[in-house]
PDB file of C-alpha atoms in Angstrom:
ATOM      1  CA  MET A 100     -24.009 123.486   3.046  1.00 22.00           C
ATOM      2  CA  ILE A 101     -21.705 125.352   0.648  1.00 23.00           C
ATOM      3  CA  ILE A 102     -22.702 126.080  -2.945  1.00 24.00           C
ATOM      4  CA  TYR A 103     -19.926 125.869  -5.517  1.00 24.00           C
ATOM      5  CA  THR A 104     -20.347 127.170  -9.042  1.00 27.00           C
ATOM      6  CA  ASN A 105     -18.811 124.202 -10.754  1.00 30.00           C
ATOM      7  CA  GLY A 106     -17.848 125.642 -14.114  1.00 31.00           C
ATOM      8  CA  ILE A 107     -20.300 123.462 -16.020  1.00 30.00           C
ATOM      9  CA  GLY A 108     -23.175 125.874 -16.344  1.00 32.00           C
ATOM     10  CA  THR A 109     -25.057 124.716 -13.249  1.00 32.00           C
ATOM     11  CA  VAL A 110     -24.993 125.245  -9.518  1.00 30.00           C
ATOM     12  CA  THR A 111     -24.534 122.055  -7.531  1.00 36.00           C
ATOM     13  CA  PRO A 112     -24.629 121.554  -3.752  1.00 35.00           C
ATOM     14  CA  PHE A 113     -21.614 120.072  -2.007  1.00 34.00           C
ATOM     15  CA  ASN A 114     -20.930 119.687   1.689  1.00 37.00           C
ATOM     16  CA  GLU A 115     -18.012 121.241   3.505  1.00 31.00           C
ATOM     17  CA  ASN A 116     -15.808 118.165   2.955  1.00 38.00           C
ATOM     18  CA  THR A 117     -15.907 118.392  -0.831  1.00 41.00           C
ATOM     19  CA  SER A 118     -12.438 118.628  -2.389  1.00 44.00           C
ATOM     20  CA  VAL A 119     -11.903 121.699  -4.554  1.00 46.00           C
ATOM     21  CA  VAL A 120      -9.142 122.273  -7.069  1.00 45.00           C
ATOM     22  CA  PRO A 121      -6.739 124.838  -5.504  1.00 44.00           C
ATOM     23  CA  GLY A 122      -7.269 128.269  -7.027  1.00 47.00           C
ATOM     24  CA  SER A 123     -10.498 127.151  -8.711  1.00 48.00           C
ATOM     25  CA  GLU A 124     -14.196 127.310  -7.906  1.00 58.00           C
ATOM     26  CA  ARG A 125     -14.916 123.933  -9.472  1.00 59.00           C
ATOM     27  CA  PRO A 126     -14.888 120.631  -7.550  1.00 64.00           C
ATOM     28  CA  ALA A 127     -11.945 118.279  -7.967  1.00 82.00           C
ATOM     29  CA  SER A 128     -12.159 115.362 -10.383  1.00 93.00           C
ATOM     30  CA  LEU A 129     -13.596 112.129  -9.050  1.00 96.00           C
ATOM     31  CA  LEU A 130     -12.520 110.122 -12.112  1.00 97.00           C
ATOM     32  CA  GLU A 131      -9.649 110.849 -14.497  1.00 97.00           C
ATOM     33  CA  VAL A 132      -8.960 108.833 -17.628  1.00 97.00           C
ATOM     34  CA  THR A 133      -5.675 109.610 -19.380  1.00 96.00           C
ATOM     35  CA  GLY A 134      -4.312 108.123 -22.602  1.00 97.00           C
ATOM     36  CA  LEU A 135      -6.502 105.020 -22.323  1.00 97.00           C
ATOM     37  CA  ALA A 136      -6.047 102.443 -25.079  1.00 96.00           C
ATOM     38  CA  VAL A 137      -7.858  99.098 -25.258  1.00 96.00           C
ATOM     39  CA  GLU A 138      -7.201  96.387 -27.829  1.00 96.00           C
ATOM     40  CA  ASN A 139      -8.472  92.901 -28.641  1.00 94.00           C
ATOM     41  CA  LEU A 140      -6.469  89.689 -28.990  1.00 93.00           C
ATOM     42  CA  SER A 141      -5.647  90.574 -32.597  1.00 93.00           C
ATOM     43  CA  LYS A 142      -4.169  93.860 -31.321  1.00 93.00           C
ATOM     44  CA  HIS A 143      -6.936  95.793 -33.061  1.00 94.00           C
ATOM     45  CA  ALA A 144      -7.551  99.082 -31.227  1.00 95.00           C
ATOM     46  CA  ILE A 145     -11.018  99.430 -29.682  1.00 95.00           C
ATOM     47  CA  LEU A 146     -10.147 102.616 -27.781  1.00 96.00           C
ATOM     48  CA  SER A 147      -7.214 104.916 -28.569  1.00 95.00           C
ATOM     49  CA  ASP A 148      -5.796 107.699 -26.385  1.00 95.00           C
ATOM     50  CA  VAL A 149      -9.053 108.429 -24.533  1.00 97.00           C
ATOM     51  CA  ASN A 150      -8.833 111.425 -22.184  1.00 97.00           C
ATOM     52  CA  PHE A 151     -11.553 112.919 -19.962  1.00 97.00           C
ATOM     53  CA  ASP A 152     -12.466 113.560 -16.359  1.00 98.00           C
ATOM     54  CA  ILE A 153     -15.663 113.545 -14.312  1.00 98.00           C
ATOM     55  CA  ARG A 154     -15.973 116.097 -11.548  1.00 97.00           C
ATOM     56  CA  LYS A 155     -17.592 115.519  -8.193  1.00 95.00           C
ATOM     57  CA  GLY A 156     -21.353 115.975  -8.484  1.00 95.00           C
ATOM     58  CA  GLU A 157     -21.227 116.244 -12.286  1.00 97.00           C
ATOM     59  CA  ILE A 158     -23.250 114.428 -14.922  1.00 97.00           C
ATOM     60  CA  PHE A 159     -20.831 113.796 -17.785  1.00 98.00           C
ATOM     61  CA  GLY A 160     -22.414 112.637 -21.026  1.00 98.00           C
ATOM     62  CA  LEU A 161     -20.683 110.298 -23.462  1.00 97.00           C
ATOM     63  CA  LEU A 162     -22.238 110.226 -26.923  1.00 95.00           C
ATOM     64  CA  GLY A 163     -21.353 107.740 -29.622  1.00 91.00           C
ATOM     65  CA  GLU A 164     -22.879 105.488 -32.241  1.00 88.00           C
ATOM     66  CA  SER A 165     -22.985 101.702 -31.983  1.00 84.00           C
ATOM     67  CA  SER A 166     -19.506 100.128 -31.972  1.00 84.00           C
ATOM     68  CA  ALA A 167     -17.884 103.455 -31.055  1.00 88.00           C
ATOM     69  CA  GLY A 168     -16.489 101.864 -27.890  1.00 90.00           C
ATOM     70  CA  LYS A 169     -18.854 103.310 -25.266  1.00 93.00           C
ATOM     71  CA  THR A 170     -19.528 100.085 -23.352  1.00 92.00           C
ATOM     72  CA  THR A 171     -15.876  99.029 -23.654  1.00 94.00           C
ATOM     73  CA  LEU A 172     -14.905 102.297 -21.973  1.00 96.00           C
ATOM     74  CA  ALA A 173     -17.426 101.724 -19.173  1.00 94.00           C
ATOM     75  CA  LYS A 174     -16.146  98.195 -18.565  1.00 93.00           C
ATOM     76  CA  ALA A 175     -12.532  99.362 -18.595  1.00 94.00           C
ATOM     77  CA  ILE A 176     -13.336 101.829 -15.815  1.00 94.00           C
ATOM     78  CA  LEU A 177     -15.079  99.105 -13.821  1.00 91.00           C
ATOM     79  CA  GLY A 178     -12.264  96.603 -14.368  1.00 90.00           C
ATOM     80  CA  ALA A 179     -14.743  94.323 -16.101  1.00 89.00           C
ATOM     81  CA  LEU A 180     -13.297  93.886 -19.598  1.00 91.00           C
ATOM     82  CA  SER A 181     -13.904  90.502 -21.189  1.00 87.00           C
ATOM     83  CA  GLY A 182     -11.032  88.060 -21.644  1.00 87.00           C
ATOM     84  CA  THR A 183     -10.725  89.063 -25.304  1.00 93.00           C
ATOM     85  CA  LEU A 184      -9.893  92.684 -24.464  1.00 94.00           C
ATOM     86  CA  LYS A 185      -7.059  94.275 -22.528  1.00 93.00           C
ATOM     87  CA  ILE A 186      -5.832  97.737 -21.573  1.00 94.00           C
ATOM     88  CA  ARG A 187      -2.708  98.450 -23.630  1.00 94.00           C
ATOM     89  CA  ALA A 188      -1.905 101.901 -22.262  1.00 95.00           C
ATOM     90  CA  GLY A 189      -3.196 104.739 -20.132  1.00 95.00           C
ATOM     91  CA  ARG A 190      -4.326 105.429 -16.585  1.00 95.00           C
ATOM     92  CA  ILE A 191      -7.679 105.375 -14.803  1.00 96.00           C
ATOM     93  CA  LEU A 192      -7.646 107.312 -11.528  1.00 96.00           C
ATOM     94  CA  PHE A 193     -10.522 107.173  -9.049  1.00 95.00           C
ATOM     95  CA  GLU A 194     -10.158 109.738  -6.267  1.00 94.00           C
ATOM     96  CA  GLY A 195      -6.522 110.007  -7.307  1.00 93.00           C
ATOM     97  CA  LYS A 196      -5.834 106.268  -6.995  1.00 92.00           C
ATOM     98  CA  GLU A 197      -4.669 104.152  -9.937  1.00 93.00           C
ATOM     99  CA  LEU A 198      -7.271 101.433 -10.511  1.00 90.00           C
ATOM    100  CA  SER A 199      -4.889  99.191 -12.475  1.00 85.00           C
ATOM    101  CA  LEU A 200      -3.012  98.590  -9.210  1.00 86.00           C
ATOM    102  CA  TYR A 201      -6.116  97.183  -7.519  1.00 86.00           C
ATOM    103  CA  SER A 202      -6.491  93.419  -7.119  1.00 83.00           C
ATOM    104  CA  PRO A 203      -9.648  91.811  -8.590  1.00 82.00           C
ATOM    105  CA  LYS A 204     -11.024  91.423  -5.060  1.00 83.00           C
ATOM    106  CA  LYS A 205     -10.416  95.081  -4.224  1.00 85.00           C
ATOM    107  CA  MET A 206     -11.998  96.134  -7.523  1.00 85.00           C
ATOM    108  CA  GLU A 207     -15.044  94.030  -6.675  1.00 81.00           C
ATOM    109  CA  ILE A 208     -15.370  95.823  -3.325  1.00 80.00           C
ATOM    110  CA  LEU A 209     -14.900  99.204  -5.022  1.00 85.00           C
ATOM    111  CA  TRP A 210     -17.493  98.297  -7.650  1.00 79.00           C
ATOM    112  CA  GLY A 211     -20.054  97.433  -4.996  1.00 73.00           C
ATOM    113  CA  LYS A 212     -19.515 100.399  -2.676  1.00 82.00           C
ATOM    114  CA  GLU A 213     -17.941 103.271  -4.607  1.00 91.00           C
ATOM    115  CA  MET A 214     -19.047 102.630  -8.198  1.00 92.00           C
ATOM    116  CA  SER A 215     -22.282 101.234  -9.604  1.00 91.00           C
ATOM    117  CA  TYR A 216     -23.444 100.278 -13.080  1.00 91.00           C
ATOM    118  CA  LEU A 217     -26.909 100.904 -14.535  1.00 91.00           C
ATOM    119  CA  PRO A 218     -27.335  98.847 -17.727  1.00 87.00           C
ATOM    120  CA  GLN A 219     -29.609  99.280 -20.712  1.00 84.00           C
ATOM    121  CA  ASN A 220     -31.509  96.067 -20.002  1.00 84.00           C
ATOM    122  CA  ALA A 221     -32.661  96.188 -16.387  1.00 82.00           C
ATOM    123  CA  GLY A 222     -34.463  92.856 -16.610  1.00 82.00           C
ATOM    124  CA  ALA A 223     -31.288  90.987 -17.494  1.00 83.00           C
ATOM    125  CA  SER A 224     -29.525  92.454 -14.453  1.00 86.00           C
ATOM    126  CA  LEU A 225     -32.120  91.306 -11.932  1.00 93.00           C
ATOM    127  CA  ASN A 226     -31.973  87.711 -10.687  1.00 93.00           C
ATOM    128  CA  PRO A 227     -35.181  86.000 -11.880  1.00 94.00           C
ATOM    129  CA  VAL A 228     -35.237  83.406  -9.076  1.00 95.00           C
ATOM    130  CA  PHE A 229     -35.121  85.792  -6.102  1.00 96.00           C
ATOM    131  CA  ARG A 230     -37.853  88.082  -4.841  1.00 97.00           C
ATOM    132  CA  LEU A 231     -37.296  91.826  -4.949  1.00 97.00           C
ATOM    133  CA  LYS A 232     -36.964  91.986  -1.162  1.00 96.00           C
ATOM    134  CA  THR A 233     -34.041  89.553  -1.210  1.00 96.00           C
ATOM    135  CA  GLN A 234     -32.193  91.414  -3.950  1.00 95.00           C
ATOM    136  CA  ILE A 235     -32.443  94.923  -2.547  1.00 96.00           C
ATOM    137  CA  GLY A 236     -31.973  93.557   0.973  1.00 95.00           C
ATOM    138  CA  GLU A 237     -28.542  92.196   0.017  1.00 93.00           C
ATOM    139  CA  VAL A 238     -27.483  95.708  -0.958  1.00 92.00           C
ATOM    140  CA  ALA A 239     -28.815  97.173   2.297  1.00 94.00           C
ATOM    141  CA  ARG A 240     -26.887  94.626   4.362  1.00 93.00           C
ATOM    142  CA  THR A 241     -23.618  95.936   2.940  1.00 88.00           C
ATOM    143  CA  LYS A 242     -24.443  99.379   4.337  1.00 90.00           C
ATOM    144  CA  SER A 243     -25.670  98.517   7.847  1.00 90.00           C
ATOM    145  CA  PRO A 244     -25.780  95.437  10.139  1.00 91.00           C
ATOM    146  CA  ARG A 245     -29.017  96.633  11.774  1.00 94.00           C
ATOM    147  CA  LYS A 246     -32.239  95.266  10.301  1.00 94.00           C
ATOM    148  CA  ASP A 247     -34.301  98.361  11.167  1.00 94.00           C
ATOM    149  CA  GLU A 248     -31.806 100.591   9.355  1.00 95.00           C
ATOM    150  CA  GLN A 249     -31.766  98.240   6.371  1.00 94.00           C
ATOM    151  CA  GLU A 250     -35.557  98.355   6.130  1.00 94.00           C
ATOM    152  CA  GLU A 251     -35.582 102.149   6.388  1.00 95.00           C
ATOM    153  CA  MET A 252     -32.962 102.479   3.622  1.00 94.00           C
ATOM    154  CA  VAL A 253     -34.961 100.182   1.339  1.00 95.00           C
ATOM    155  CA  SER A 254     -38.249 101.935   2.083  1.00 95.00           C
ATOM    156  CA  ARG A 255     -36.771 105.391   1.505  1.00 93.00           C
ATOM    157  CA  ALA A 256     -35.115 104.355  -1.770  1.00 93.00           C
ATOM    158  CA  LEU A 257     -38.302 102.816  -3.157  1.00 95.00           C
ATOM    159  CA  ARG A 258     -40.304 105.927  -2.315  1.00 92.00           C
ATOM    160  CA  GLN A 259     -37.705 108.100  -4.049  1.00 89.00           C
ATOM    161  CA  VAL A 260     -38.227 106.213  -7.307  1.00 90.00           C
ATOM    162  CA  TYR A 261     -42.014 106.151  -6.897  1.00 90.00           C
ATOM    163  CA  LEU A 262     -42.350 102.437  -6.233  1.00 94.00           C
ATOM    164  CA  PRO A 263     -44.442 100.900  -3.403  1.00 93.00           C
ATOM    165  CA  ASP A 264     -42.474 100.057  -0.263  1.00 88.00           C
ATOM    166  CA  ASP A 265     -44.998  97.555   1.085  1.00 88.00           C
ATOM    167  CA  ARG A 266     -44.578  93.830   1.638  1.00 91.00           C
ATOM    168  CA  LYS A 267     -46.818  92.891  -1.309  1.00 94.00           C
ATOM    169  CA  PHE A 268     -44.600  94.700  -3.799  1.00 96.00           C
ATOM    170  CA  LEU A 269     -41.355  93.348  -2.362  1.00 96.00           C
ATOM    171  CA  ARG A 270     -42.622  89.755  -2.542  1.00 96.00           C
ATOM    172  CA  GLN A 271     -42.809  90.002  -6.323  1.00 97.00           C
ATOM    173  CA  TYR A 272     -40.254  88.602  -8.764  1.00 97.00           C
ATOM    174  CA  PRO A 273     -38.578  90.773 -11.440  1.00 95.00           C
ATOM    175  CA  PHE A 274     -40.652  89.290 -14.282  1.00 95.00           C
ATOM    176  CA  GLN A 275     -43.794  90.638 -12.611  1.00 96.00           C
ATOM    177  CA  LEU A 276     -42.621  94.228 -13.110  1.00 94.00           C
ATOM    178  CA  SER A 277     -42.904  96.326 -16.254  1.00 89.00           C
ATOM    179  CA  GLY A 278     -39.726  97.438 -18.016  1.00 85.00           C
ATOM    180  CA  GLY A 279     -39.991 100.885 -16.462  1.00 85.00           C
ATOM    181  CA  GLN A 280     -40.523  99.427 -12.988  1.00 90.00           C
ATOM    182  CA  GLN A 281     -37.498  97.163 -13.412  1.00 92.00           C
ATOM    183  CA  GLN A 282     -35.330 100.150 -14.318  1.00 89.00           C
ATOM    184  CA  ARG A 283     -36.637 102.151 -11.359  1.00 91.00           C
ATOM    185  CA  PHE A 284     -36.053  99.201  -9.026  1.00 94.00           C
ATOM    186  CA  LEU A 285     -32.420  99.039 -10.162  1.00 92.00           C
ATOM    187  CA  ILE A 286     -32.123 102.762  -9.473  1.00 91.00           C
ATOM    188  CA  ALA A 287     -33.571 102.134  -5.986  1.00 93.00           C
ATOM    189  CA  GLU A 288     -30.815  99.563  -5.396  1.00 93.00           C
ATOM    190  CA  LEU A 289     -28.300 102.211  -6.460  1.00 89.00           C
ATOM    191  CA  LEU A 290     -29.783 104.679  -3.980  1.00 89.00           C
ATOM    192  CA  VAL A 291     -29.312 102.134  -1.196  1.00 92.00           C
ATOM    193  CA  ALA A 292     -25.719 101.480  -2.301  1.00 90.00           C
ATOM    194  CA  ASN A 293     -25.116 105.255  -2.576  1.00 89.00           C
ATOM    195  CA  PRO A 294     -21.970 105.038  -4.743  1.00 92.00           C
ATOM    196  CA  LYS A 295     -19.809 108.041  -5.555  1.00 94.00           C
ATOM    197  CA  LEU A 296     -19.889 107.245  -9.277  1.00 96.00           C
ATOM    198  CA  LEU A 297     -22.743 105.803 -11.311  1.00 95.00           C
ATOM    199  CA  ILE A 298     -22.076 104.556 -14.834  1.00 95.00           C
ATOM    200  CA  ALA A 299     -25.401 104.632 -16.678  1.00 94.00           C
ATOM    201  CA  ASP A 300     -24.980 102.691 -19.931  1.00 92.00           C
ATOM    202  CA  GLU A 301     -27.794 103.598 -22.362  1.00 91.00           C
ATOM    203  CA  PRO A 302     -30.452 103.418 -19.578  1.00 89.00           C
ATOM    204  CA  THR A 303     -33.068 105.211 -21.712  1.00 85.00           C
ATOM    205  CA  SER A 304     -32.568 103.296 -24.970  1.00 83.00           C
ATOM    206  CA  ALA A 305     -34.873 100.317 -24.422  1.00 72.00           C
ATOM    207  CA  VAL A 306     -37.884 102.166 -22.952  1.00 75.00           C
ATOM    208  CA  ASP A 307     -40.636 104.379 -24.367  1.00 79.00           C
ATOM    209  CA  VAL A 308     -40.526 108.175 -24.217  1.00 84.00           C
ATOM    210  CA  SER A 309     -42.553 108.520 -21.002  1.00 81.00           C
ATOM    211  CA  ILE A 310     -40.298 106.079 -19.114  1.00 84.00           C
ATOM    212  CA  GLN A 311     -37.280 107.778 -20.669  1.00 88.00           C
ATOM    213  CA  GLN A 312     -38.335 111.070 -19.090  1.00 90.00           C
ATOM    214  CA  GLU A 313     -38.890 109.357 -15.725  1.00 88.00           C
ATOM    215  CA  ILE A 314     -35.353 107.949 -15.755  1.00 90.00           C
ATOM    216  CA  ILE A 315     -33.803 111.289 -16.724  1.00 93.00           C
ATOM    217  CA  THR A 316     -35.689 113.042 -13.918  1.00 92.00           C
ATOM    218  CA  LEU A 317     -34.727 110.364 -11.381  1.00 90.00           C
ATOM    219  CA  LEU A 318     -31.030 110.512 -12.251  1.00 94.00           C
ATOM    220  CA  LYS A 319     -30.997 114.307 -12.044  1.00 94.00           C
ATOM    221  CA  ASP A 320     -32.748 114.084  -8.656  1.00 90.00           C
ATOM    222  CA  ILE A 321     -30.158 111.561  -7.420  1.00 89.00           C
ATOM    223  CA  ARG A 322     -27.345 113.919  -8.411  1.00 92.00           C
ATOM    224  CA  ARG A 323     -29.062 116.854  -6.711  1.00 90.00           C
ATOM    225  CA  LYS A 324     -29.899 115.015  -3.475  1.00 85.00           C
ATOM    226  CA  CYS A 325     -26.839 112.778  -3.119  1.00 86.00           C
ATOM    227  CA  GLY A 326     -24.090 114.691  -4.935  1.00 90.00           C
ATOM    228  CA  MET A 327     -23.418 111.567  -6.993  1.00 93.00           C
ATOM    229  CA  SER A 328     -21.282 111.814 -10.135  1.00 96.00           C
ATOM    230  CA  ILE A 329     -22.768 110.149 -13.209  1.00 97.00           C
ATOM    231  CA  LEU A 330     -21.222 108.966 -16.461  1.00 98.00           C
ATOM    232  CA  PHE A 331     -24.255 108.940 -18.762  1.00 97.00           C
ATOM    233  CA  ILE A 332     -23.702 106.936 -21.952  1.00 96.00           C
ATOM    234  CA  THR A 333     -26.081 107.389 -24.878  1.00 94.00           C
ATOM    235  CA  HIS A 334     -26.389 107.582 -28.658  1.00 92.00           C
ATOM    236  CA  ASP A 335     -29.232 110.137 -28.439  1.00 92.00           C
ATOM    237  CA  LEU A 336     -28.237 113.803 -28.629  1.00 93.00           C
ATOM    238  CA  ALA A 337     -31.682 114.984 -27.479  1.00 91.00           C
ATOM    239  CA  VAL A 338     -31.405 112.899 -24.297  1.00 93.00           C
ATOM    240  CA  LEU A 339     -27.861 114.124 -23.721  1.00 94.00           C
ATOM    241  CA  ARG A 340     -29.049 117.723 -23.888  1.00 94.00           C
ATOM    242  CA  GLN A 341     -31.596 117.112 -21.131  1.00 95.00           C
ATOM    243  CA  ILE A 342     -29.261 115.562 -18.579  1.00 96.00           C
ATOM    244  CA  ALA A 343     -25.542 116.202 -19.067  1.00 97.00           C
ATOM    245  CA  ASP A 344     -23.527 119.166 -17.758  1.00 97.00           C
ATOM    246  CA  ARG A 345     -20.531 118.462 -19.986  1.00 98.00           C
ATOM    247  CA  SER A 346     -20.321 115.938 -22.792  1.00 97.00           C
ATOM    248  CA  GLY A 347     -17.719 114.082 -24.808  1.00 97.00           C
ATOM    249  CA  ILE A 348     -18.135 112.736 -28.336  1.00 97.00           C
ATOM    250  CA  LEU A 349     -16.712 109.249 -28.903  1.00 96.00           C
ATOM    251  CA  PHE A 350     -15.890 108.497 -32.520  1.00 95.00           C
ATOM    252  CA  ASP A 351     -13.930 105.504 -33.794  1.00 92.00           C
ATOM    253  CA  GLY A 352     -12.569 104.746 -30.328  1.00 94.00           C
ATOM    254  CA  LYS A 353     -11.453 108.310 -29.574  1.00 95.00           C
ATOM    255  CA  ILE A 354     -13.034 111.230 -27.745  1.00 96.00           C
ATOM    256  CA  VAL A 355     -12.863 113.925 -30.404  1.00 96.00           C
ATOM    257  CA  GLU A 356     -14.523 116.771 -28.506  1.00 96.00           C
ATOM    258  CA  ILE A 357     -15.498 117.765 -24.956  1.00 97.00           C
ATOM    259  CA  GLN A 358     -17.550 120.849 -24.133  1.00 96.00           C
ATOM    260  CA  LYS A 359     -20.380 122.030 -21.921  1.00 97.00           C
ATOM    261  CA  THR A 360     -23.351 120.225 -23.441  1.00 97.00           C
ATOM    262  CA  GLU A 361     -25.238 123.323 -24.595  1.00 96.00           C
ATOM    263  CA  GLU A 362     -22.107 124.736 -26.221  1.00 96.00           C
ATOM    264  CA  LEU A 363     -21.292 121.399 -27.828  1.00 96.00           C
ATOM    265  CA  ILE A 364     -24.712 121.428 -29.498  1.00 95.00           C
ATOM    266  CA  SER A 365     -24.825 125.136 -30.377  1.00 94.00           C
ATOM    267  CA  GLU A 366     -21.154 125.503 -31.374  1.00 94.00           C
ATOM    268  CA  PRO A 367     -19.720 122.074 -32.275  1.00 95.00           C
ATOM    269  CA  ARG A 368     -16.013 122.147 -33.073  1.00 95.00           C
ATOM    270  CA  HIS A 369     -15.361 118.755 -34.649  1.00 95.00           C
ATOM    271  CA  ASP A 370     -16.724 117.771 -38.068  1.00 95.00           C
ATOM    272  CA  TYR A 371     -18.240 114.567 -36.681  1.00 95.00           C
ATOM    273  CA  THR A 372     -20.033 116.493 -33.920  1.00 95.00           C
ATOM    274  CA  ARG A 373     -21.411 118.912 -36.515  1.00 94.00           C
ATOM    275  CA  GLU A 374     -22.777 115.967 -38.503  1.00 93.00           C
ATOM    276  CA  LEU A 375     -24.490 114.563 -35.405  1.00 92.00           C
ATOM    277  CA  VAL A 376     -26.054 117.928 -34.564  1.00 93.00           C
ATOM    278  CA  GLU A 377     -27.314 118.420 -38.125  1.00 91.00           C
ATOM    279  CA  LEU A 378     -28.737 114.893 -38.222  1.00 88.00           C
ATOM    280  CA  SER A 379     -30.499 115.462 -34.901  1.00 85.00           C
ATOM    281  CA  LYS A 380     -32.043 118.672 -36.238  1.00 83.00           C
ATOM    282  CA  ARG A 381     -33.334 116.917 -39.368  1.00 83.00           C
ATOM    283  CA  LEU A 382     -34.833 114.073 -37.345  1.00 76.00           C
ATOM    284  CA  SER A 383     -36.649 116.512 -35.060  1.00 72.00           C
ATOM    285  CA  LEU A 384     -38.424 118.259 -37.964  1.00 57.00           C
TER     286      LEU A 384
END
């Protein structure tokens, strides 16, 4: 195991095969978004000239208010924009490969194995007619043809998110779980899939504070244990401060500032960022 100081204010473990930028101590970028512009059918810009990168093993926070374009950006990366939206310009590179050149089928394979999506509403993402065992078992089958290995992967993932790994629990349906359990079960599925990039879209917004802290801790543990990169989308500056190494501020479809998260909060450069920091301070009084 080699330890790289990654230039984001933390020390993150990487194995010997990790790519490193020549002449730099920081890991290479896993995802690079350059000049991205998305518009609707009326040619109204939803995103304009968006530029950022996510480094290997990094948690990159994306902060923005409602309608800022956060979910549109996530779906553009995943190749999952609705029929009313299209990419007008820009490039999205994943491990140096241009995603716009991928066929829908290849994107679907990439989405399942290399990228995963953690939504705000876990319950809506779980199939209500299938038992938990069936749903997480489908993920395990994509990783190994051997049943004993599948069962071990499922058991290990459930234990990591503090859920029971016994038959009784796995025979339940999603509606029988609490909101926090549903979110943790989705995270367990992600652990089985073991993607290189996780896009977490407001995963702490629809849960109470105690569950919010559980999710933050779990995601940080996943990064530490698996070296997974995470794009963490939120509208909550306090949450961002707890989890993100670097952060970008999305305002009116543009990223107006990117800094290490602590520096972004203590020394904001853009007027909009300053307003968000001041508002957060007033709300915490």
